[in-house]
Short mmCIF file of C-alpha atoms in Angstrom, two decimals:
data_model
loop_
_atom_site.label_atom_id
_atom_site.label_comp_id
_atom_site.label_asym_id
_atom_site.label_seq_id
_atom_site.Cartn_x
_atom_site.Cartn_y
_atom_site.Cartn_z
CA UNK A 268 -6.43 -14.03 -37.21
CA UNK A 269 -9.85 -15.55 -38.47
CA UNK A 270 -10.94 -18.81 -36.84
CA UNK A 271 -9.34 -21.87 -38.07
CA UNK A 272 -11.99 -24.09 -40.16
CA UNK A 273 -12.13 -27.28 -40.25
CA UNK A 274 -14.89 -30.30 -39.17
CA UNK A 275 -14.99 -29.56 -35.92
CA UNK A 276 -17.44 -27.54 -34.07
CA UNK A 277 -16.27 -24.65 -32.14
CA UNK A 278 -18.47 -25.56 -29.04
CA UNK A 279 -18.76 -29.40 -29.08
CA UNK A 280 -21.40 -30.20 -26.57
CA UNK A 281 -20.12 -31.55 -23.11
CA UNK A 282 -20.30 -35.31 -23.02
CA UNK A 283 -17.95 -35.97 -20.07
CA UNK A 284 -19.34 -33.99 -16.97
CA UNK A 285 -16.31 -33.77 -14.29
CA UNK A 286 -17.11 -34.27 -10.44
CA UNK A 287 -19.93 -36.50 -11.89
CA UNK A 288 -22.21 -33.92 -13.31
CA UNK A 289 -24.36 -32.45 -11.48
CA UNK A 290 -24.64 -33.99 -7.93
CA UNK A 291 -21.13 -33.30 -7.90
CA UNK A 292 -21.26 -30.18 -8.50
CA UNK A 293 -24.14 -28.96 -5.93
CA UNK A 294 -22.00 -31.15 -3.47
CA UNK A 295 -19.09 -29.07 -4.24
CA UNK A 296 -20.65 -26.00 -3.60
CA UNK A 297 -22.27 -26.88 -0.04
CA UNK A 298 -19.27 -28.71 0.84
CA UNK A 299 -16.93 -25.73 0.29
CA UNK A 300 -18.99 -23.13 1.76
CA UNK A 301 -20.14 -25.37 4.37
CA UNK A 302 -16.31 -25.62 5.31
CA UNK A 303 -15.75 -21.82 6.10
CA UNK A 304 -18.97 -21.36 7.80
CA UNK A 305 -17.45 -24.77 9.78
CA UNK A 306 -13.80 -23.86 10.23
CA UNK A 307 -14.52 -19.91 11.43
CA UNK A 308 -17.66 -21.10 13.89
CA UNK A 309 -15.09 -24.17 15.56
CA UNK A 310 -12.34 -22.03 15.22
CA UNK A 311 -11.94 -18.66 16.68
CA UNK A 312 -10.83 -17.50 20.14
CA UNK A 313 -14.09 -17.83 21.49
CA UNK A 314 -14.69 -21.64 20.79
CA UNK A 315 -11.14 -22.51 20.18
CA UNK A 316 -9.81 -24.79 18.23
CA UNK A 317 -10.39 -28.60 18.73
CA UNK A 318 -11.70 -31.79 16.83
CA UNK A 319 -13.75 -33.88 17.65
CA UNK A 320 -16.76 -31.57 17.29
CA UNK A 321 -19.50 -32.59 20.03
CA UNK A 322 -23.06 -32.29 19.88
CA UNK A 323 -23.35 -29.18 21.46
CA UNK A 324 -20.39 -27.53 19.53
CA UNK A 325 -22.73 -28.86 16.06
CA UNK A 326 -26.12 -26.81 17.38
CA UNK A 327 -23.58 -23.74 18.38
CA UNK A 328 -22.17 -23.99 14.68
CA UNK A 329 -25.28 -24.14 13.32
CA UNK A 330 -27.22 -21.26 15.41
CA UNK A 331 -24.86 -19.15 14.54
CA UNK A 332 -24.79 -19.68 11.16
CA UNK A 333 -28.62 -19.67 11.17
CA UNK A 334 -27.85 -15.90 12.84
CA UNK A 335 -27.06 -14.29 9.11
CA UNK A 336 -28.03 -10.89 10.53
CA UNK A 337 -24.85 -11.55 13.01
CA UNK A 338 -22.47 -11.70 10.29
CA UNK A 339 -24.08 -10.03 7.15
CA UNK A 340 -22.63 -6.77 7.11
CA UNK A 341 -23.31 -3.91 4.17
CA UNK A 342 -19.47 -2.33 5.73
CA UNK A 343 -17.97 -5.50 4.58
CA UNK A 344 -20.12 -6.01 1.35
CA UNK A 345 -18.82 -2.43 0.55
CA UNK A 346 -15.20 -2.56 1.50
CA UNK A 347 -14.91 -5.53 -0.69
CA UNK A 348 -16.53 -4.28 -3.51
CA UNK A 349 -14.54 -1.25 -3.22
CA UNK A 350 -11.39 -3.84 -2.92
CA UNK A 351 -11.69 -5.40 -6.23
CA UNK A 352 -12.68 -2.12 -8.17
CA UNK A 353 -9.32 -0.39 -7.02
CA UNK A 354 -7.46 -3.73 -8.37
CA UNK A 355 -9.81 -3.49 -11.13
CA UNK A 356 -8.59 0.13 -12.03
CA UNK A 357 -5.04 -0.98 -11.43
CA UNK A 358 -5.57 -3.46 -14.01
CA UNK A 359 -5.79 -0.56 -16.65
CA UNK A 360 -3.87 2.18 -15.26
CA UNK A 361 -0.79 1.08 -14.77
CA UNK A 362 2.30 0.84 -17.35
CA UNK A 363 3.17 -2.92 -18.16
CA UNK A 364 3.79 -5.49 -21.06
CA UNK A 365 0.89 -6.66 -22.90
CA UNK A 366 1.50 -10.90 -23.87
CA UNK A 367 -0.23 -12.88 -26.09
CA UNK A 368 -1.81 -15.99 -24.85
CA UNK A 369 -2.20 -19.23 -26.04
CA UNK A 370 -4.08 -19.75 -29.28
CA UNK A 371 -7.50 -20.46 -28.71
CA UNK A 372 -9.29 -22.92 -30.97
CA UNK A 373 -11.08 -19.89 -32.80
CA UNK A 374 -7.27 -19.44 -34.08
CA UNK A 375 -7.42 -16.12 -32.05
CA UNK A 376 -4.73 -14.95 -29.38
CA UNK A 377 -6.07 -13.04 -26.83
CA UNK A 378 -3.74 -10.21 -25.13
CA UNK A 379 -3.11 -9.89 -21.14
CA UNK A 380 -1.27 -6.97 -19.25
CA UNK A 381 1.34 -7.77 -16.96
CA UNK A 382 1.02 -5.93 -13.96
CA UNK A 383 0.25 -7.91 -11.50
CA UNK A 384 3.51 -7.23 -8.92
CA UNK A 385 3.30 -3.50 -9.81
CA UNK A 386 -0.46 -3.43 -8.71
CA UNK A 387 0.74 -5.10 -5.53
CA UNK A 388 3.50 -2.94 -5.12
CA UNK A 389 0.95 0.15 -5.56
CA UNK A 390 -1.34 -1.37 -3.48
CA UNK A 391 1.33 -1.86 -0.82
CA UNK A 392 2.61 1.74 -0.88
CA UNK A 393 -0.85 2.62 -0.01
CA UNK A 394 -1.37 0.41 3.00
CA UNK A 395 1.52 1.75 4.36
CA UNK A 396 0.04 5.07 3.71
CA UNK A 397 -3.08 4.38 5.77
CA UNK A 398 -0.99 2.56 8.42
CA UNK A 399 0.99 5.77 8.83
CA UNK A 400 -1.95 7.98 9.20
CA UNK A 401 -4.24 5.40 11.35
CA UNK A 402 -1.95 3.23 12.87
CA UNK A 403 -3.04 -0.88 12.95
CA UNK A 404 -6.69 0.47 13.28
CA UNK A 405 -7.97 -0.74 9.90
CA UNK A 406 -5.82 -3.53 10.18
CA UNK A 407 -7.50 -4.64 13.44
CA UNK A 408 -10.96 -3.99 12.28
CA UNK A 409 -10.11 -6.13 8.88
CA UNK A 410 -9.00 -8.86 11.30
CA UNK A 411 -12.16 -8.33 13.57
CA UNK A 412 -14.18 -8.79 10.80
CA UNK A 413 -12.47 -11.57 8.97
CA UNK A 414 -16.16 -13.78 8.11
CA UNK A 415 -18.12 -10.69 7.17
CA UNK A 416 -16.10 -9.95 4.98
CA UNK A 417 -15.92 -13.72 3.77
CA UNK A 418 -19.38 -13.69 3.28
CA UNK A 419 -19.07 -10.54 1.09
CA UNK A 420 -16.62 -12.28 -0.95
CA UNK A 421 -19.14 -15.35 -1.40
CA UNK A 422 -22.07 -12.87 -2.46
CA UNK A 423 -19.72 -11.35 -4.91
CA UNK A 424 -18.11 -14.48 -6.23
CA UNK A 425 -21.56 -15.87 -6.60
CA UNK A 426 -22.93 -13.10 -8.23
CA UNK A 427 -19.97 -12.79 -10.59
CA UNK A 428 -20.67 -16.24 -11.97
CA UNK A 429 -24.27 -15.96 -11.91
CA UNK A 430 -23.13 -12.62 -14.22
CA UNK A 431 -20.61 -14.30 -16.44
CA UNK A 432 -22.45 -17.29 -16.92
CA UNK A 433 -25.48 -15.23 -18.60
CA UNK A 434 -23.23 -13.20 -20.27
CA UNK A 435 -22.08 -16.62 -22.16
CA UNK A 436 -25.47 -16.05 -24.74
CA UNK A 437 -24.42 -13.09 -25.94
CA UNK A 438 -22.32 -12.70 -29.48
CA UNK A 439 -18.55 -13.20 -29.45
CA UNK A 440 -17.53 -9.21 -30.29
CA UNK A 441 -13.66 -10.87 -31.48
CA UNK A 442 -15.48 -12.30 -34.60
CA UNK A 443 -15.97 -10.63 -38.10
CA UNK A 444 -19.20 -13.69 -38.15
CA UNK A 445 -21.59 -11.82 -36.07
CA UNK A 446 -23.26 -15.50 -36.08
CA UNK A 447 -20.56 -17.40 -34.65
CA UNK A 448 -21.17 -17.79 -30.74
CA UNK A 449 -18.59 -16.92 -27.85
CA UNK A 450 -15.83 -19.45 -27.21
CA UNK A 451 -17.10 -21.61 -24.86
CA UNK A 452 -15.25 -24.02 -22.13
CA UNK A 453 -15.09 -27.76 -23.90
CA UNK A 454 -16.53 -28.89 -20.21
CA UNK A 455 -18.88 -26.29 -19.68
CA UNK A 456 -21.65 -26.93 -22.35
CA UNK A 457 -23.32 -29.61 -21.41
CA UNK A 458 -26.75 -27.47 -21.49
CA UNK A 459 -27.68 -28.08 -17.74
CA UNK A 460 -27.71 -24.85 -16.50
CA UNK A 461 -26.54 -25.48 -12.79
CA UNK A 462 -23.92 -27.55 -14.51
CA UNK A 463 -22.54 -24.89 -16.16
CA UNK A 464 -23.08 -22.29 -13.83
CA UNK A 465 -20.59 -23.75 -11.76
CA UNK A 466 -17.98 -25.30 -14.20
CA UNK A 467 -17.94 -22.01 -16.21
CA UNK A 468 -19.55 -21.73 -19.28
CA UNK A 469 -17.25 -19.51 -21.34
CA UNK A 470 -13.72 -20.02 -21.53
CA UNK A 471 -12.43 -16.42 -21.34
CA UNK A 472 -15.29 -13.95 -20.51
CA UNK A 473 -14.45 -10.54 -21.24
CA UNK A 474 -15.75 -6.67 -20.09
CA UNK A 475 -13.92 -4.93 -22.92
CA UNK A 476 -10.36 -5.46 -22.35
CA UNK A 477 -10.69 -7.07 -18.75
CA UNK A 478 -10.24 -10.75 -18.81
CA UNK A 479 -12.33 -11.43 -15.46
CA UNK A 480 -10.95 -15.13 -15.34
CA UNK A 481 -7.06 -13.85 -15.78
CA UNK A 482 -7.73 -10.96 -13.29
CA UNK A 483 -9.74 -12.77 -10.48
CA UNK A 484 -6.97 -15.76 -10.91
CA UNK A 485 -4.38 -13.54 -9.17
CA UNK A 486 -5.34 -10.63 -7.73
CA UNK A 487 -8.37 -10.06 -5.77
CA UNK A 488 -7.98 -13.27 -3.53
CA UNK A 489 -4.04 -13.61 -3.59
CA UNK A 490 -3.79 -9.87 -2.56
CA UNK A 491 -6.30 -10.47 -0.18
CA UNK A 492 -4.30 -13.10 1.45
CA UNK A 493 -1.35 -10.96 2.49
CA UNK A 494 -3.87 -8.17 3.39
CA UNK A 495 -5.38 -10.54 5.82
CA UNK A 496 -1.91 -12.18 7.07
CA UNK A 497 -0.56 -9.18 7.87
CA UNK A 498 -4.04 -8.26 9.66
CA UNK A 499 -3.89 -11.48 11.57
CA UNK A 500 0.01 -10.57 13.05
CA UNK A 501 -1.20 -6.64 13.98
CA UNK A 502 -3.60 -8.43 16.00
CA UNK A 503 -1.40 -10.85 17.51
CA UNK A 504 0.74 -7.91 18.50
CA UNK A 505 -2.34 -5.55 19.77
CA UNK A 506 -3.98 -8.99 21.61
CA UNK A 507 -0.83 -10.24 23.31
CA UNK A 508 1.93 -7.37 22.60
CA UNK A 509 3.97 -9.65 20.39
CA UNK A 510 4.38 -11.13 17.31
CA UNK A 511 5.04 -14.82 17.70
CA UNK A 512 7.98 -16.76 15.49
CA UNK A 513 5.00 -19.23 14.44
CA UNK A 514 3.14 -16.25 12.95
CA UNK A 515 6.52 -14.89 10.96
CA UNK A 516 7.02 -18.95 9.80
CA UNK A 517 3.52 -18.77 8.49
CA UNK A 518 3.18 -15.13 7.15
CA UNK A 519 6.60 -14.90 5.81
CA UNK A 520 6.54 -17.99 3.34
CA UNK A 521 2.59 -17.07 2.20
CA UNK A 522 3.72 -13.65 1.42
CA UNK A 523 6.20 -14.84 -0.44
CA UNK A 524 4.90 -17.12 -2.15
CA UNK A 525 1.74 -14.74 -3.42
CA UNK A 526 5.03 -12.87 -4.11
CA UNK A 527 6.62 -15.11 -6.37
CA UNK A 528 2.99 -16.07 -8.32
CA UNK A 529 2.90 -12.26 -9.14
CA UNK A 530 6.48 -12.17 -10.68
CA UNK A 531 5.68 -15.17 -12.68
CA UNK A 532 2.40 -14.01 -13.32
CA UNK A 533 2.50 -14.57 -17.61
CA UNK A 534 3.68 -18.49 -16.31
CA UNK A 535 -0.12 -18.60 -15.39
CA UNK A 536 -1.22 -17.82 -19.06
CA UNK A 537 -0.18 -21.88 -19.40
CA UNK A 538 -1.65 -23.41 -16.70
CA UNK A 539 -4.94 -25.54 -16.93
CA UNK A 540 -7.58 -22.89 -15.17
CA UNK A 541 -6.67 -20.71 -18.21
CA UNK A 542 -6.22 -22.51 -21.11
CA UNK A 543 -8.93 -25.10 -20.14
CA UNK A 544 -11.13 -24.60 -17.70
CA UNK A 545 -14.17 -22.14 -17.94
CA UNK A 546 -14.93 -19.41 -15.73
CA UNK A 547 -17.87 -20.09 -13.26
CA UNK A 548 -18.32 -20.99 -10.13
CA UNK A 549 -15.37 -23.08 -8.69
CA UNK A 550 -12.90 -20.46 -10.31
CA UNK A 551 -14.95 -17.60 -9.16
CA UNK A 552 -15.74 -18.77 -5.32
CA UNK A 553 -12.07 -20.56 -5.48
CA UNK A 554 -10.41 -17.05 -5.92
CA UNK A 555 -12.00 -15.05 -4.42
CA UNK A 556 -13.41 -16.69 -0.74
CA UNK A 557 -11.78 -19.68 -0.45
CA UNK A 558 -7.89 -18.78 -1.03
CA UNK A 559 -7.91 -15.65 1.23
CA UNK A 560 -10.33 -17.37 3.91
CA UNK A 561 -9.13 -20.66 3.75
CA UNK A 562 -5.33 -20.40 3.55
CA UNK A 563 -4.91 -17.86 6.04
CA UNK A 564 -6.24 -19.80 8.33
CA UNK A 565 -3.26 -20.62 10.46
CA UNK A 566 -2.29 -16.64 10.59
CA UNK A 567 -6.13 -16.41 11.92
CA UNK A 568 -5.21 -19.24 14.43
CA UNK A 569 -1.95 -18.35 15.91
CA UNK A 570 -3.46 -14.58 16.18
CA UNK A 571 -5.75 -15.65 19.25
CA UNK A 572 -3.53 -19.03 20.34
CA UNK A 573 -0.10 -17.88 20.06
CA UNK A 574 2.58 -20.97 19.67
CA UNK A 575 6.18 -20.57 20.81
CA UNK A 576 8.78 -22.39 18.93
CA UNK A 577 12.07 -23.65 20.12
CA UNK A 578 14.96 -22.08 17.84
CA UNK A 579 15.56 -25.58 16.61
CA UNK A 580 12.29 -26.10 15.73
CA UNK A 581 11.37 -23.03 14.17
CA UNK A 582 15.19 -23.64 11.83
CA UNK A 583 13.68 -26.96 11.40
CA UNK A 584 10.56 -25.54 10.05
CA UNK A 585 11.88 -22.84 8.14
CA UNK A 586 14.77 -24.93 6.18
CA UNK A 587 11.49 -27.12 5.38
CA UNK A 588 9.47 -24.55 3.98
CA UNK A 589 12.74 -23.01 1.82
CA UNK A 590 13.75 -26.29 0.62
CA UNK A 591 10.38 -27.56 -0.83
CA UNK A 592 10.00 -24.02 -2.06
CA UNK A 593 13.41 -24.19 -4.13
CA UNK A 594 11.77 -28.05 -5.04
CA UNK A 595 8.79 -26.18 -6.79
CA UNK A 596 10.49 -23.47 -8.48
CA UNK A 597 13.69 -24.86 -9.66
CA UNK A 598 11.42 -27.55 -11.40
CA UNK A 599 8.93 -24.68 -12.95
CA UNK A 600 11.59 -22.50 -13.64
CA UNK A 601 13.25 -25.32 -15.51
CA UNK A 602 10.16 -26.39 -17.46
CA UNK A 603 9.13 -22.64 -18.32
CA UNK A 604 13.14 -22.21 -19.85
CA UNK A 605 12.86 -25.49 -22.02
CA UNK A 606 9.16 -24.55 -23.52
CA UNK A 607 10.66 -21.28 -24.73
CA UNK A 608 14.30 -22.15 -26.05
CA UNK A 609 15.19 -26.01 -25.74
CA UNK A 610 18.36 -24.81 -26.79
CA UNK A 611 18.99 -22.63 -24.02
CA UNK A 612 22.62 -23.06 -22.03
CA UNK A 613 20.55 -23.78 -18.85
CA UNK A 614 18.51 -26.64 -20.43
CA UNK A 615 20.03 -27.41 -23.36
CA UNK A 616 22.06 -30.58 -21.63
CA UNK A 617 18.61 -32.10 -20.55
CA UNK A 618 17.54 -35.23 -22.25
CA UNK A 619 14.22 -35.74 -23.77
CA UNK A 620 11.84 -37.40 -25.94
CA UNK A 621 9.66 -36.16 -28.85
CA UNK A 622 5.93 -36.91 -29.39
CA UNK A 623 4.30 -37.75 -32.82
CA UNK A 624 2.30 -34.32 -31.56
CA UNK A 625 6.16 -32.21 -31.92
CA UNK A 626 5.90 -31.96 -28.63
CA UNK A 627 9.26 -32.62 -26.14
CA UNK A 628 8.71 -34.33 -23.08
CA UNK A 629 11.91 -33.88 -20.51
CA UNK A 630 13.09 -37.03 -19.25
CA UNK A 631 16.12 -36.21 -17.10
CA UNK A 632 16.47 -33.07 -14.68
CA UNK A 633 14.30 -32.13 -12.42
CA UNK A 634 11.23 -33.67 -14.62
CA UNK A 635 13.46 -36.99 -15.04
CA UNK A 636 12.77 -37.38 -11.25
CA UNK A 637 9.39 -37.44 -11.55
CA UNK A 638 6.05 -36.32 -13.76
CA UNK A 639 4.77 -34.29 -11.25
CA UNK A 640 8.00 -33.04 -8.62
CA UNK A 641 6.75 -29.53 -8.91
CA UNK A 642 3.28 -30.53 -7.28
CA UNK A 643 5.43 -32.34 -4.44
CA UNK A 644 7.61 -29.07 -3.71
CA UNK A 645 4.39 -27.63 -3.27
CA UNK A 646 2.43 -29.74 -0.61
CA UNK A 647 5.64 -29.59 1.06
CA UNK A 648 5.69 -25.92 1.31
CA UNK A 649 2.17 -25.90 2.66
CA UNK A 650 2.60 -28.03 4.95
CA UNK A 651 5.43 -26.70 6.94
CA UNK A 652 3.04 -23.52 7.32
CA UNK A 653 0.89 -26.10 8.91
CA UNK A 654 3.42 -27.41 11.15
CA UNK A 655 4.65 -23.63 12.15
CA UNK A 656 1.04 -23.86 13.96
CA UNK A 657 2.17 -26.27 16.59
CA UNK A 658 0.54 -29.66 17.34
CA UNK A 659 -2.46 -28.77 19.85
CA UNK A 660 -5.59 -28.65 16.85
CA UNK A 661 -5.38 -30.47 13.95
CA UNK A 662 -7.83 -28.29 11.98
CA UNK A 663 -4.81 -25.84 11.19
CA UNK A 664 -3.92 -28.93 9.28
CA UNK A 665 -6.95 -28.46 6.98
CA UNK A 666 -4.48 -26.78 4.20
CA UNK A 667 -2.32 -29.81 4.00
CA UNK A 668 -5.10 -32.30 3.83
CA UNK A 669 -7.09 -29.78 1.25
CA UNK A 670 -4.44 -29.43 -0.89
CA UNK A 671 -3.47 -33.10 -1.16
CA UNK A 672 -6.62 -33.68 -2.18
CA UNK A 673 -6.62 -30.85 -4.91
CA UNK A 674 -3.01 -32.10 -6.38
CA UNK A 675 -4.23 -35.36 -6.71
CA UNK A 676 -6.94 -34.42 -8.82
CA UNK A 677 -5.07 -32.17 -10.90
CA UNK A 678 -2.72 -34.66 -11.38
CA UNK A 679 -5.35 -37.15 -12.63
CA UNK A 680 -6.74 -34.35 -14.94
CA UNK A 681 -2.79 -33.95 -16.29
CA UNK A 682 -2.84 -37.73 -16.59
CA UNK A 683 -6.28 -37.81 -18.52
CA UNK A 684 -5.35 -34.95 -20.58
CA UNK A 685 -1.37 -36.07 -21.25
CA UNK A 686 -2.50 -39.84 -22.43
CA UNK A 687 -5.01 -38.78 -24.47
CA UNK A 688 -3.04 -35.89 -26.23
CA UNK A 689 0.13 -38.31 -26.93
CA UNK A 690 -1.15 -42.05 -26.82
CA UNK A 691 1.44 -44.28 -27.02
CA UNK A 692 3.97 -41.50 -26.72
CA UNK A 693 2.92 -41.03 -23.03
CA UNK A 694 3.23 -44.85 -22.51
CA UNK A 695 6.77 -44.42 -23.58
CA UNK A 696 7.31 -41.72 -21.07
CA UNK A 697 5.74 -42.96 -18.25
CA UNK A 698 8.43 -45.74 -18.85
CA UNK A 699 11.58 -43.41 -18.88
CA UNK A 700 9.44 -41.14 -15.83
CA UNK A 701 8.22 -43.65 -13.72
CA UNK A 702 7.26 -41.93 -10.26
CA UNK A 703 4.56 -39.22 -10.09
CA UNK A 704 5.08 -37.27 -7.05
CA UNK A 705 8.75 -38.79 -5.18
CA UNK A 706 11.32 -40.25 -6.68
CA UNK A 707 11.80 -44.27 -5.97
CA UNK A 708 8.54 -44.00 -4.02
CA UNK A 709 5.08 -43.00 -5.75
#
């Protein structure tokens, strides 16, 4: 389909810089990296565990971060490398449905395999495999070297969008106008190179058929969560000869709910980081180092502090975690089934209001509760992993506090983007939706 022509440019140059430009953006990325250097240096089974950090905890932190040749290990650089080519190859190989996207505004549709679960599944099969033949040896030494290989991740993340972000200048190869540029992100051309290194520069960079922002959104680092989990509990066991039931509350529900992003994988094809956002930095770093090293945290925790649970407790926790879980994807899975047939028996009933845009906003249901419910299931979810780690360090807590943080500004980004998009439309549903998060509350 040939781009759609009209007045508009196809790359508008950024006006509106997000995380104010560029001072937020360099802040970003020292802050964020900063963090895991911070949370594995305060955190491990050598310093343990506990805030506030003194002075002398500070120059320990920071001589051995200064210590790179401590940490920076060619094994780990390696392994990972090798890590993401297998999923890579998987990402190719294996049997699936091939969707369509959204259309771009190039009037172009660009196609995605889904085989996400079945390259977990594969992936899986062959874990077992090496746990069969080596026992929790590989396991042990992937938990051993948990920040080497977090540093390999941040050397290949960086490099990745260092890669993709040159690669923006070359010629689109989707259009028959060998003079028309590469799509880029409507935030990431602001010309200010750092800028748009991190932001992401091009909105759907492409090696031939791989789609390295659809592929890195799920795979690499989501995978790489469970492979660490599980890592994290075989060490619990080898350390103290048991698996504690705070390291099955945590484990169980992140598994799962890597799990359950892979079976709705094509659901992602809608969200915000594909349709919108560009693929640079934050995406790259965000996938690949700081979802596997971050969120595993309290699995890393609990495998050198083990916390014992009272069965009421642990029921408490674990009705917590299912119940904000069913919260976040009753209300997706309700959304997802009214964008594709409004008319559908299971939504058909729900009430509703149409934009001058065509677009129906649902009013009642789970989304008549409030604008954002789904967001609020979430939280939830993460933080009774966070309580599953007991109440002796609050730096376990990190996730919860992180991800607050993160759902607010998405929200505000959804709010931005949903007022502008509708106008008055939005002021009318805001009416009939009044709460954001909880219902009768905020």
């Amino acid at each position: 389909m040939a781009r759609k022509r009209d007045t508009q440019p196809l790359n508008p140059v950024t006006v509106h810089r997000e995380f104010f430009g560029v001072p937020g953006a360099v802040t970003v990325m020292a802050v964020t990296v900063s963090v895991v250097y911070i949370w594995y240096f305060s955190c491990n089974a050598e310093a343990g565990c506990q805030l506030p950090l003194t002075g002398a905890r500070w120059a320990h932190i920071i001589a051995a971060s200064a210590d790179y040749r401590a940490y920076l290990s060619l094994d780990a650089i390696i392994y990972y490398t090798l890590w993401w080519s297998w999923l890579a190859m998987l990402y190719f190989v294996i049997p699936c449905p091939v969707v369509q996207g959204v259309e771009l505004r190039n009037g172009h549709r660009l196609q995605y395999p889904i085989n996400g679960l079945s390259s977990f599944l594969v992936t899986l099969g062959v874990a077992l495999l090496v746990y069969v033949a080596n026992g929790p040896k590989p396991f042990l030494w992937i938990a051993d070297h948990y920040f080497q290989l977090a540093l390999a991740s941040m050397i290949f993340s960086t490099s990745q969008a260092l890669f993709v972000y040159l690669y923006s200048f070359r010629k689109s190869p989707l259009q028959n106008d060998s003079n028309e540029p590469v799509m880029l992100a409507l935030a990431g051309n602001s010309g200010n190179p750092l800028y748009d290194f991190f932001i992401g520069r091009e909105l759907n960079p492409r090696i031939g058929l791989l789609d390295l922002k659809f592929f890195n959104e799920l795979r690499p680092g989501i995978m790489g969560w469970v492979l660490l989990n599980v890592s994290f509990a075989m060490k619990q066991q080898a350390r103290f000869g048991f698996v504690s039931n705070s390291m099955w509350l945590v484990i169980i529900p992140q598994i799962w709910y890597c799990i359950d992003t892979l079976l709705f994988e094509r659901k992602v094809l809608t969200t915000m980081d594909i349709v919108t956002d560009g693929f640079g930095w934050m995406l790259s770093f965000g996938d690949l180092t700081w979802v596997p090293a971050m969120y595993s945290l309290q699995a890393r925790y609990l495998s050198f502090n083990p916390v014992h649970h009272s069965t009421f407790l642990a029921v408490l926790i674990a009705a917590m975690a299912l119940g904000s879980f069913l919260v976040f994807r009753l209300s997706n899975s309700e959304k997802n089934a009214f964008r594709r047939n409004p008319n559908d028996p299971s939504v058909k009933h729900l009430e509703y209001i149409t934009t001058e845009a065509g677009t129906k906003l649902l009013v009642s249901g789970w989304w008549g509760m409030a604008r954002h419910i789904n967001y609020t299931g979430d939280w939830l979810y993460g933080l009774a992993q966070c309580l599953a780690t007991g109440f002796d360090t609050p730096m376990t807590y990190f996730f919860a506090v992180y991800f607050l943080v993160l759902l607010i500004h998405r929200n505000y980004r959804d709010e931005c983007k949903c007022r502008d998009k509708y106008k008055k439309d939005w002021v009318r549903y805001c009416e009939r939706v009044p709460y954001m998060f909880i219902p009768h509350i905020i």
